[in-house]
Amino acid sequence: MIKVNNRLKTIDEYHFKKIEDKKRKLIKNGMKIIDLGIGDPDLVLNEDIKKELVKALDIKDVNKYPPYSGIEKLKLQVIKYYEDVFSIKLDLDEVIITIGSKEGISSLLPSISDIGDYVIVPNPGYQVYTAASNLWGAVPYKIPLTEKNNYLPKLKEIPESVARKSKIFFINYPNNPTGAEAGEEFYKDIINFCERRNILLVNDSAYNEIIKKESTPISLLQSDKNKSMIEIGSISKTYNMTGFRIGYVVGNRHVIKALLKVKSNIDSGQFVPIQYAAAKAISLDRDEINKSREIYDNRRNIAKKILKQKGIKYFDANATFYVWCSVPKGYSTDEFCDKLLTDYGVVVTPGYCFGNLGYNFFRIALTTNIENIETALSKFEDFK
Ligand SMILES: Cc1ncc(COP(=O)(O)O)c(C=O)c1O
């Protein structure tokens, strides 16, 4: 019997993989499922992106390995995006293309942290920061995010002994799973905290464009005058391209160089036509983004209204396509989520999937149409 890596014991099976199996069984038994679980946009892929993907198939040598740091066209488009939207100037060696932001997060660990180093991760938070830290032999230190603090970490609560042993501090604003947003003041404080201790601050900005229609996106790099930190970007959520597996990392050039060393040894980049399609996506008129924002704003408003009517408490945020809700009194998180799925065919994500502070919470993803959202949330009546 082959003995698998011991560190696999430190991670759980990916929650959405487990749910997929459960869902398949219920569908086989004839149940209609409404999935408010995974954050996978239901909005249509823009036609110009599709055309660019197909057109790029005719590029000479398209079947060959891509450049290790990504094609120049896409990197230049990311640079233009940062300049146009955030007024930040980046050089080519301050950008690297990844196979989705999830891969970017994972590759960062062997690039920066050594075995036994601490990595500060949010609790609740996107589970990949903890899993990647565990798998690469780092020690995740979970910092609490609470409603009282608008789901921003309290830096004073981090023991100095932990901070001194930490190499990476992951934050994620706009935030999954809570929808919380961070402002310039917070970014300045946390950059200062990390700079003084030589910790790499990483903002996972997967939802930076999924904000209220009239809001302006902000970047960590706008507060990072010394260009010492990095931001991880995703093409997935903004442009309905989760299946394309394409993202980027921008900022501190020494970190980008280390990432390139790791990535070129472990992966060989994303298929070139997908990179062209991503460049096309970023170049689209910003009206495209506004259209999506309007749809999510509408869904969010409707969801909040129904939740209020049904007496379900939620965090009143306006970013991402998630709503972070409290499990109704009298139910454990599992009892509630399981009953919703098996009795009503409604999938939500138990809050503990994002860390132990997610117990007694659940997350709704607004990645389905209004009719489905209304039908699903109407079931909450029975939990009053
Ligand atoms: C906070 C956060 N970061 C990163 C990702 C991964 O996105 P990508 O599709 O770019 O890998 C997700 C996906 O749900 C996410 O919620």
mmCIF file with all atom_site columns, C-alpha atoms in Angstrom, residues 34-214:
data_model
loop_
_atom_site.group_PDB
_atom_site.id
_atom_site.type_symbol
_atom_site.label_atom_id
_atom_site.label_alt_id
_atom_site.label_comp_id
_atom_site.label_asym_id
_atom_site.label_entity_id
_atom_site.label_seq_id
_atom_site.pdbx_PDB_ins_code
_atom_site.Cartn_x
_atom_site.Cartn_y
_atom_site.Cartn_z
_atom_site.occupancy
_atom_site.B_iso_or_equiv
_atom_site.pdbx_formal_charge
_atom_site.auth_seq_id
_atom_site.auth_comp_id
_atom_site.auth_asym_id
_atom_site.auth_atom_id
_atom_site.pdbx_PDB_model_num
ATOM 1   C CA . ILE A 1 34  ? -31.397 25.163 -6.542  1.00 0.00 ? 34  ILE A CA 1
ATOM 2   C CA . ASP A 1 35  ? -27.721 25.723 -5.939  1.00 0.00 ? 35  ASP A CA 1
ATOM 3   C CA . LEU A 1 36  ? -26.810 28.737 -3.818  1.00 0.00 ? 36  LEU A CA 1
ATOM 4   C CA . GLY A 1 37  ? -23.592 26.982 -2.806  1.00 0.00 ? 37  GLY A CA 1
ATOM 5   C CA . ILE A 1 38  ? -20.527 27.523 -4.952  1.00 0.00 ? 38  ILE A CA 1
ATOM 6   C CA . GLY A 1 39  ? -19.776 31.019 -6.272  1.00 0.00 ? 39  GLY A CA 1
ATOM 7   C CA . ASP A 1 40  ? -19.786 30.174 -9.953  1.00 0.00 ? 40  ASP A CA 1
ATOM 8   C CA . PRO A 1 41  ? -21.417 32.965 -12.006 1.00 0.00 ? 41  PRO A CA 1
ATOM 9   C CA . ASP A 1 42  ? -24.447 31.968 -14.074 1.00 0.00 ? 42  ASP A CA 1
ATOM 10  C CA . LEU A 1 43  ? -24.152 35.061 -16.310 1.00 0.00 ? 43  LEU A CA 1
ATOM 11  C CA . VAL A 1 44  ? -23.350 34.478 -19.973 1.00 0.00 ? 44  VAL A CA 1
ATOM 12  C CA . LEU A 1 45  ? -19.861 34.573 -21.403 1.00 0.00 ? 45  LEU A CA 1
ATOM 13  C CA . ASN A 1 46  ? -19.350 37.651 -23.589 1.00 0.00 ? 46  ASN A CA 1
ATOM 14  C CA . GLU A 1 47  ? -19.359 36.800 -27.333 1.00 0.00 ? 47  GLU A CA 1
ATOM 15  C CA . ASP A 1 48  ? -16.175 38.796 -28.055 1.00 0.00 ? 48  ASP A CA 1
ATOM 16  C CA . ILE A 1 49  ? -14.279 36.703 -25.505 1.00 0.00 ? 49  ILE A CA 1
ATOM 17  C CA . LYS A 1 50  ? -15.497 33.536 -27.174 1.00 0.00 ? 50  LYS A CA 1
ATOM 18  C CA . LYS A 1 51  ? -14.504 34.832 -30.627 1.00 0.00 ? 51  LYS A CA 1
ATOM 19  C CA . GLU A 1 52  ? -11.036 35.803 -29.382 1.00 0.00 ? 52  GLU A CA 1
ATOM 20  C CA . LEU A 1 53  ? -10.555 32.321 -27.940 1.00 0.00 ? 53  LEU A CA 1
ATOM 21  C CA . VAL A 1 54  ? -11.444 30.684 -31.250 1.00 0.00 ? 54  VAL A CA 1
ATOM 22  C CA . LYS A 1 55  ? -9.404  33.160 -33.297 1.00 0.00 ? 55  LYS A CA 1
ATOM 23  C CA . ALA A 1 56  ? -6.344  32.507 -31.150 1.00 0.00 ? 56  ALA A CA 1
ATOM 24  C CA . LEU A 1 57  ? -6.451  28.828 -32.094 1.00 0.00 ? 57  LEU A CA 1
ATOM 25  C CA . ASP A 1 58  ? -4.993  29.853 -35.477 1.00 0.00 ? 58  ASP A CA 1
ATOM 26  C CA . ILE A 1 59  ? -1.926  31.510 -33.969 1.00 0.00 ? 59  ILE A CA 1
ATOM 27  C CA . LYS A 1 60  ? 1.327   29.943 -35.144 1.00 0.00 ? 60  LYS A CA 1
ATOM 28  C CA . ASP A 1 61  ? 2.695   27.389 -32.654 1.00 0.00 ? 61  ASP A CA 1
ATOM 29  C CA . VAL A 1 62  ? -0.464  27.642 -30.539 1.00 0.00 ? 62  VAL A CA 1
ATOM 30  C CA . ASN A 1 63  ? -0.024  24.018 -29.537 1.00 0.00 ? 63  ASN A CA 1
ATOM 31  C CA . LYS A 1 64  ? 3.360   24.716 -27.921 1.00 0.00 ? 64  LYS A CA 1
ATOM 32  C CA . TYR A 1 65  ? 4.216   25.604 -24.334 1.00 0.00 ? 65  TYR A CA 1
ATOM 33  C CA . PRO A 1 66  ? 3.234   29.164 -23.414 1.00 0.00 ? 66  PRO A CA 1
ATOM 34  C CA . PRO A 1 67  ? 5.777   31.684 -22.073 1.00 0.00 ? 67  PRO A CA 1
ATOM 35  C CA . TYR A 1 68  ? 6.340   30.854 -18.380 1.00 0.00 ? 68  TYR A CA 1
ATOM 36  C CA . SER A 1 69  ? 5.258   34.212 -16.993 1.00 0.00 ? 69  SER A CA 1
ATOM 37  C CA . GLY A 1 70  ? 2.312   34.541 -19.384 1.00 0.00 ? 70  GLY A CA 1
ATOM 38  C CA . ILE A 1 71  ? 1.872   36.084 -22.817 1.00 0.00 ? 71  ILE A CA 1
ATOM 39  C CA . GLU A 1 72  ? 2.933   39.712 -23.088 1.00 0.00 ? 72  GLU A CA 1
ATOM 40  C CA . LYS A 1 73  ? -0.431  40.802 -24.470 1.00 0.00 ? 73  LYS A CA 1
ATOM 41  C CA . LEU A 1 74  ? -2.216  39.679 -21.314 1.00 0.00 ? 74  LEU A CA 1
ATOM 42  C CA . LYS A 1 75  ? 0.409   41.099 -18.987 1.00 0.00 ? 75  LYS A CA 1
ATOM 43  C CA . LEU A 1 76  ? 0.211   44.456 -20.796 1.00 0.00 ? 76  LEU A CA 1
ATOM 44  C CA . GLN A 1 77  ? -3.560  44.371 -20.499 1.00 0.00 ? 77  GLN A CA 1
ATOM 45  C CA . VAL A 1 78  ? -3.310  43.781 -16.728 1.00 0.00 ? 78  VAL A CA 1
ATOM 46  C CA . ILE A 1 79  ? -0.837  46.693 -16.548 1.00 0.00 ? 79  ILE A CA 1
ATOM 47  C CA . LYS A 1 80  ? -3.263  48.924 -18.486 1.00 0.00 ? 80  LYS A CA 1
ATOM 48  C CA . TYR A 1 81  ? -6.104  47.869 -16.166 1.00 0.00 ? 81  TYR A CA 1
ATOM 49  C CA . TYR A 1 82  ? -4.121  48.853 -13.061 1.00 0.00 ? 82  TYR A CA 1
ATOM 50  C CA . GLU A 1 83  ? -3.178  52.177 -14.654 1.00 0.00 ? 83  GLU A CA 1
ATOM 51  C CA . ASP A 1 84  ? -6.692  53.017 -15.908 1.00 0.00 ? 84  ASP A CA 1
ATOM 52  C CA . VAL A 1 85  ? -8.648  51.893 -12.859 1.00 0.00 ? 85  VAL A CA 1
ATOM 53  C CA . PHE A 1 86  ? -6.231  52.398 -9.946  1.00 0.00 ? 86  PHE A CA 1
ATOM 54  C CA . SER A 1 87  ? -3.668  54.872 -11.396 1.00 0.00 ? 87  SER A CA 1
ATOM 55  C CA . ILE A 1 88  ? -0.884  52.423 -10.561 1.00 0.00 ? 88  ILE A CA 1
ATOM 56  C CA . LYS A 1 89  ? 2.064   51.985 -12.880 1.00 0.00 ? 89  LYS A CA 1
ATOM 57  C CA . LEU A 1 90  ? 3.417   48.450 -13.134 1.00 0.00 ? 90  LEU A CA 1
ATOM 58  C CA . ASP A 1 91  ? 6.332   47.060 -15.137 1.00 0.00 ? 91  ASP A CA 1
ATOM 59  C CA . LEU A 1 92  ? 6.240   43.756 -16.961 1.00 0.00 ? 92  LEU A CA 1
ATOM 60  C CA . ASP A 1 93  ? 8.324   42.070 -14.265 1.00 0.00 ? 93  ASP A CA 1
ATOM 61  C CA . GLU A 1 94  ? 5.728   43.079 -11.682 1.00 0.00 ? 94  GLU A CA 1
ATOM 62  C CA . VAL A 1 95  ? 3.075   40.858 -13.295 1.00 0.00 ? 95  VAL A CA 1
ATOM 63  C CA . ILE A 1 96  ? 2.758   37.104 -13.635 1.00 0.00 ? 96  ILE A CA 1
ATOM 64  C CA . ILE A 1 97  ? -0.116  35.110 -15.154 1.00 0.00 ? 97  ILE A CA 1
ATOM 65  C CA . THR A 1 98  ? -1.506  32.189 -13.148 1.00 0.00 ? 98  THR A CA 1
ATOM 66  C CA . ILE A 1 99  ? -3.795  29.229 -13.818 1.00 0.00 ? 99  ILE A CA 1
ATOM 67  C CA . GLY A 1 100 ? -6.596  30.915 -11.878 1.00 0.00 ? 100 GLY A CA 1
ATOM 68  C CA . SER A 1 101 ? -6.075  32.795 -8.639  1.00 0.00 ? 101 SER A CA 1
ATOM 69  C CA . LYS A 1 102 ? -6.429  29.546 -6.674  1.00 0.00 ? 102 LYS A CA 1
ATOM 70  C CA . GLU A 1 103 ? -3.212  28.324 -8.276  1.00 0.00 ? 103 GLU A CA 1
ATOM 71  C CA . GLY A 1 104 ? -1.591  31.700 -7.573  1.00 0.00 ? 104 GLY A CA 1
ATOM 72  C CA . ILE A 1 105 ? -2.375  31.316 -3.861  1.00 0.00 ? 105 ILE A CA 1
ATOM 73  C CA . SER A 1 106 ? -0.977  27.804 -3.757  1.00 0.00 ? 106 SER A CA 1
ATOM 74  C CA . SER A 1 107 ? 2.222   28.616 -5.662  1.00 0.00 ? 107 SER A CA 1
ATOM 75  C CA . LEU A 1 108 ? 2.899   31.498 -3.334  1.00 0.00 ? 108 LEU A CA 1
ATOM 76  C CA . LEU A 1 109 ? 3.502   29.179 -0.384  1.00 0.00 ? 109 LEU A CA 1
ATOM 77  C CA . PRO A 1 110 ? 6.636   27.415 -1.674  1.00 0.00 ? 110 PRO A CA 1
ATOM 78  C CA . SER A 1 111 ? 7.803   30.752 -3.136  1.00 0.00 ? 111 SER A CA 1
ATOM 79  C CA . ILE A 1 112 ? 7.767   32.567 0.204   1.00 0.00 ? 112 ILE A CA 1
ATOM 80  C CA . SER A 1 113 ? 7.352   30.362 3.256   1.00 0.00 ? 113 SER A CA 1
ATOM 81  C CA . ASP A 1 114 ? 9.623   27.701 4.688   1.00 0.00 ? 114 ASP A CA 1
ATOM 82  C CA . ILE A 1 115 ? 8.513   24.600 6.600   1.00 0.00 ? 115 ILE A CA 1
ATOM 83  C CA . GLY A 1 116 ? 7.217   25.701 10.000  1.00 0.00 ? 116 GLY A CA 1
ATOM 84  C CA . ASP A 1 117 ? 6.779   29.385 9.109   1.00 0.00 ? 117 ASP A CA 1
ATOM 85  C CA . TYR A 1 118 ? 3.497   30.955 10.134  1.00 0.00 ? 118 TYR A CA 1
ATOM 86  C CA . VAL A 1 119 ? 0.971   32.173 7.579   1.00 0.00 ? 119 VAL A CA 1
ATOM 87  C CA . ILE A 1 120 ? -1.792  34.434 8.865   1.00 0.00 ? 120 ILE A CA 1
ATOM 88  C CA . VAL A 1 121 ? -5.169  33.539 7.371   1.00 0.00 ? 121 VAL A CA 1
ATOM 89  C CA . PRO A 1 122 ? -8.665  34.943 7.965   1.00 0.00 ? 122 PRO A CA 1
ATOM 90  C CA . ASN A 1 123 ? -11.248 32.982 9.977   1.00 0.00 ? 123 ASN A CA 1
ATOM 91  C CA . PRO A 1 124 ? -13.783 32.752 8.426   1.00 0.00 ? 124 PRO A CA 1
ATOM 92  C CA . GLY A 1 125 ? -12.003 32.879 5.084   1.00 0.00 ? 125 GLY A CA 1
ATOM 93  C CA . TYR A 1 126 ? -11.469 31.235 1.703   1.00 0.00 ? 126 TYR A CA 1
ATOM 94  C CA . GLN A 1 127 ? -10.394 27.729 2.647   1.00 0.00 ? 127 GLN A CA 1
ATOM 95  C CA . VAL A 1 128 ? -7.531  27.541 0.132   1.00 0.00 ? 128 VAL A CA 1
ATOM 96  C CA . TYR A 1 129 ? -5.208  29.769 2.237   1.00 0.00 ? 129 TYR A CA 1
ATOM 97  C CA . THR A 1 130 ? -5.319  27.246 5.076   1.00 0.00 ? 130 THR A CA 1
ATOM 98  C CA . ALA A 1 131 ? -5.180  24.160 2.864   1.00 0.00 ? 131 ALA A CA 1
ATOM 99  C CA . ALA A 1 132 ? -2.230  25.461 0.821   1.00 0.00 ? 132 ALA A CA 1
ATOM 100 C CA . SER A 1 133 ? -0.364  26.476 4.001   1.00 0.00 ? 133 SER A CA 1
ATOM 101 C CA . ASN A 1 134 ? -0.880  23.033 5.522   1.00 0.00 ? 134 ASN A CA 1
ATOM 102 C CA . LEU A 1 135 ? 0.099   21.203 2.353   1.00 0.00 ? 135 LEU A CA 1
ATOM 103 C CA . TRP A 1 136 ? 3.296   23.175 1.942   1.00 0.00 ? 136 TRP A CA 1
ATOM 104 C CA . GLY A 1 137 ? 4.311   22.652 5.580   1.00 0.00 ? 137 GLY A CA 1
ATOM 105 C CA . ALA A 1 138 ? 3.564   26.136 6.876   1.00 0.00 ? 138 ALA A CA 1
ATOM 106 C CA . VAL A 1 139 ? 1.489   26.771 9.996   1.00 0.00 ? 139 VAL A CA 1
ATOM 107 C CA . PRO A 1 140 ? -1.758  28.651 9.351   1.00 0.00 ? 140 PRO A CA 1
ATOM 108 C CA . TYR A 1 141 ? -2.507  31.128 12.137  1.00 0.00 ? 141 TYR A CA 1
ATOM 109 C CA . LYS A 1 142 ? -6.195  31.932 12.020  1.00 0.00 ? 142 LYS A CA 1
ATOM 110 C CA . ILE A 1 143 ? -7.083  35.484 12.832  1.00 0.00 ? 143 ILE A CA 1
ATOM 111 C CA . PRO A 1 144 ? -10.738 36.078 13.773  1.00 0.00 ? 144 PRO A CA 1
ATOM 112 C CA . LEU A 1 145 ? -12.947 38.226 11.591  1.00 0.00 ? 145 LEU A CA 1
ATOM 113 C CA . THR A 1 146 ? -16.103 39.283 13.404  1.00 0.00 ? 146 THR A CA 1
ATOM 114 C CA . GLU A 1 147 ? -19.169 41.305 12.550  1.00 0.00 ? 147 GLU A CA 1
ATOM 115 C CA . LYS A 1 148 ? -18.306 43.712 15.363  1.00 0.00 ? 148 LYS A CA 1
ATOM 116 C CA . ASN A 1 149 ? -15.182 44.680 13.367  1.00 0.00 ? 149 ASN A CA 1
ATOM 117 C CA . ASN A 1 150 ? -16.932 44.622 9.998   1.00 0.00 ? 150 ASN A CA 1
ATOM 118 C CA . TYR A 1 151 ? -14.992 41.437 9.274   1.00 0.00 ? 151 TYR A CA 1
ATOM 119 C CA . LEU A 1 152 ? -11.638 43.251 9.238   1.00 0.00 ? 152 LEU A CA 1
ATOM 120 C CA . PRO A 1 153 ? -8.799  41.676 11.265  1.00 0.00 ? 153 PRO A CA 1
ATOM 121 C CA . LYS A 1 154 ? -7.776  43.374 14.512  1.00 0.00 ? 154 LYS A CA 1
ATOM 122 C CA . LEU A 1 155 ? -4.034  43.643 14.184  1.00 0.00 ? 155 LEU A CA 1
ATOM 123 C CA . LYS A 1 156 ? -3.560  44.183 17.923  1.00 0.00 ? 156 LYS A CA 1
ATOM 124 C CA . GLU A 1 157 ? -4.912  40.681 18.541  1.00 0.00 ? 157 GLU A CA 1
ATOM 125 C CA . ILE A 1 158 ? -1.974  39.058 16.749  1.00 0.00 ? 158 ILE A CA 1
ATOM 126 C CA . PRO A 1 159 ? 0.625   38.067 19.348  1.00 0.00 ? 159 PRO A CA 1
ATOM 127 C CA . GLU A 1 160 ? 4.003   39.587 18.544  1.00 0.00 ? 160 GLU A CA 1
ATOM 128 C CA . SER A 1 161 ? 5.552   36.097 18.835  1.00 0.00 ? 161 SER A CA 1
ATOM 129 C CA . VAL A 1 162 ? 3.289   34.917 16.002  1.00 0.00 ? 162 VAL A CA 1
ATOM 130 C CA . ALA A 1 163 ? 3.824   38.010 13.870  1.00 0.00 ? 163 ALA A CA 1
ATOM 131 C CA . ARG A 1 164 ? 7.594   37.572 14.136  1.00 0.00 ? 164 ARG A CA 1
ATOM 132 C CA . LYS A 1 165 ? 7.362   34.002 12.839  1.00 0.00 ? 165 LYS A CA 1
ATOM 133 C CA . SER A 1 166 ? 4.938   34.885 10.017  1.00 0.00 ? 166 SER A CA 1
ATOM 134 C CA . LYS A 1 167 ? 5.958   35.109 6.370   1.00 0.00 ? 167 LYS A CA 1
ATOM 135 C CA . ILE A 1 168 ? 2.610   35.722 4.652   1.00 0.00 ? 168 ILE A CA 1
ATOM 136 C CA . PHE A 1 169 ? -0.602  37.491 5.704   1.00 0.00 ? 169 PHE A CA 1
ATOM 137 C CA . PHE A 1 170 ? -3.566  36.656 3.473   1.00 0.00 ? 170 PHE A CA 1
ATOM 138 C CA . ILE A 1 171 ? -6.435  39.088 3.300   1.00 0.00 ? 171 ILE A CA 1
ATOM 139 C CA . ASN A 1 172 ? -9.318  39.058 0.850   1.00 0.00 ? 172 ASN A CA 1
ATOM 140 C CA . TYR A 1 173 ? -11.363 42.174 0.139   1.00 0.00 ? 173 TYR A CA 1
ATOM 141 C CA . PRO A 1 174 ? -14.062 42.364 -1.051  1.00 0.00 ? 174 PRO A CA 1
ATOM 142 C CA . ASN A 1 175 ? -14.435 39.371 1.210   1.00 0.00 ? 175 ASN A CA 1
ATOM 143 C CA . ASN A 1 176 ? -15.578 35.824 0.683   1.00 0.00 ? 176 ASN A CA 1
ATOM 144 C CA . PRO A 1 177 ? -17.668 34.671 2.558   1.00 0.00 ? 177 PRO A CA 1
ATOM 145 C CA . THR A 1 178 ? -18.945 37.851 4.262   1.00 0.00 ? 178 THR A CA 1
ATOM 146 C CA . GLY A 1 179 ? -19.103 40.452 1.479   1.00 0.00 ? 179 GLY A CA 1
ATOM 147 C CA . ALA A 1 180 ? -17.161 42.909 3.687   1.00 0.00 ? 180 ALA A CA 1
ATOM 148 C CA . GLU A 1 181 ? -15.067 45.627 2.039   1.00 0.00 ? 181 GLU A CA 1
ATOM 149 C CA . ALA A 1 182 ? -11.845 47.285 3.162   1.00 0.00 ? 182 ALA A CA 1
ATOM 150 C CA . GLY A 1 183 ? -10.836 50.930 2.774   1.00 0.00 ? 183 GLY A CA 1
ATOM 151 C CA . GLU A 1 184 ? -7.625  52.858 2.315   1.00 0.00 ? 184 GLU A CA 1
ATOM 152 C CA . GLU A 1 185 ? -7.086  53.474 6.049   1.00 0.00 ? 185 GLU A CA 1
ATOM 153 C CA . PHE A 1 186 ? -7.229  49.769 6.809   1.00 0.00 ? 186 PHE A CA 1
ATOM 154 C CA . TYR A 1 187 ? -4.857  48.971 3.945   1.00 0.00 ? 187 TYR A CA 1
ATOM 155 C CA . LYS A 1 188 ? -2.357  51.579 5.151   1.00 0.00 ? 188 LYS A CA 1
ATOM 156 C CA . ASP A 1 189 ? -2.399  50.198 8.695   1.00 0.00 ? 189 ASP A CA 1
ATOM 157 C CA . ILE A 1 190 ? -1.973  46.594 7.681   1.00 0.00 ? 190 ILE A CA 1
ATOM 158 C CA . ILE A 1 191 ? 0.791   47.395 5.183   1.00 0.00 ? 191 ILE A CA 1
ATOM 159 C CA . ASN A 1 192 ? 2.606   49.251 7.941   1.00 0.00 ? 192 ASN A CA 1
ATOM 160 C CA . PHE A 1 193 ? 2.111   46.292 10.315  1.00 0.00 ? 193 PHE A CA 1
ATOM 161 C CA . CYS A 1 194 ? 3.519   43.857 7.745   1.00 0.00 ? 194 CYS A CA 1
ATOM 162 C CA . GLU A 1 195 ? 6.367   46.052 6.504   1.00 0.00 ? 195 GLU A CA 1
ATOM 163 C CA . ARG A 1 196 ? 7.672   46.453 10.062  1.00 0.00 ? 196 ARG A CA 1
ATOM 164 C CA . ARG A 1 197 ? 7.862   42.674 10.436  1.00 0.00 ? 197 ARG A CA 1
ATOM 165 C CA . ASN A 1 198 ? 8.894   41.661 6.889   1.00 0.00 ? 198 ASN A CA 1
ATOM 166 C CA . ILE A 1 199 ? 5.624   39.860 6.299   1.00 0.00 ? 199 ILE A CA 1
ATOM 167 C CA . LEU A 1 200 ? 4.316   39.634 2.753   1.00 0.00 ? 200 LEU A CA 1
ATOM 168 C CA . LEU A 1 201 ? 0.768   41.009 2.705   1.00 0.00 ? 201 LEU A CA 1
ATOM 169 C CA . VAL A 1 202 ? -1.338  39.424 -0.007  1.00 0.00 ? 202 VAL A CA 1
ATOM 170 C CA . ASN A 1 203 ? -4.718  40.784 -0.981  1.00 0.00 ? 203 ASN A CA 1
ATOM 171 C CA . ASP A 1 204 ? -6.774  38.221 -2.834  1.00 0.00 ? 204 ASP A CA 1
ATOM 172 C CA . SER A 1 205 ? -8.868  40.564 -4.961  1.00 0.00 ? 205 SER A CA 1
ATOM 173 C CA . ALA A 1 206 ? -10.970 37.929 -6.749  1.00 0.00 ? 206 ALA A CA 1
ATOM 174 C CA . TYR A 1 207 ? -14.122 40.036 -6.179  1.00 0.00 ? 207 TYR A CA 1
ATOM 175 C CA . ASN A 1 208 ? -12.619 43.506 -6.687  1.00 0.00 ? 208 ASN A CA 1
ATOM 176 C CA . GLU A 1 209 ? -15.124 44.332 -9.440  1.00 0.00 ? 209 GLU A CA 1
ATOM 177 C CA . ILE A 1 210 ? -18.153 42.658 -7.845  1.00 0.00 ? 210 ILE A CA 1
ATOM 178 C CA . ILE A 1 211 ? -19.249 45.729 -5.920  1.00 0.00 ? 211 ILE A CA 1
ATOM 179 C CA . LYS A 1 212 ? -22.258 48.040 -5.968  1.00 0.00 ? 212 LYS A CA 1
ATOM 180 C CA . LYS A 1 213 ? -22.863 49.511 -9.420  1.00 0.00 ? 213 LYS A CA 1
ATOM 181 C CA . GLU A 1 214 ? -22.005 53.060 -8.389  1.00 0.00 ? 214 GLU A CA 1
#
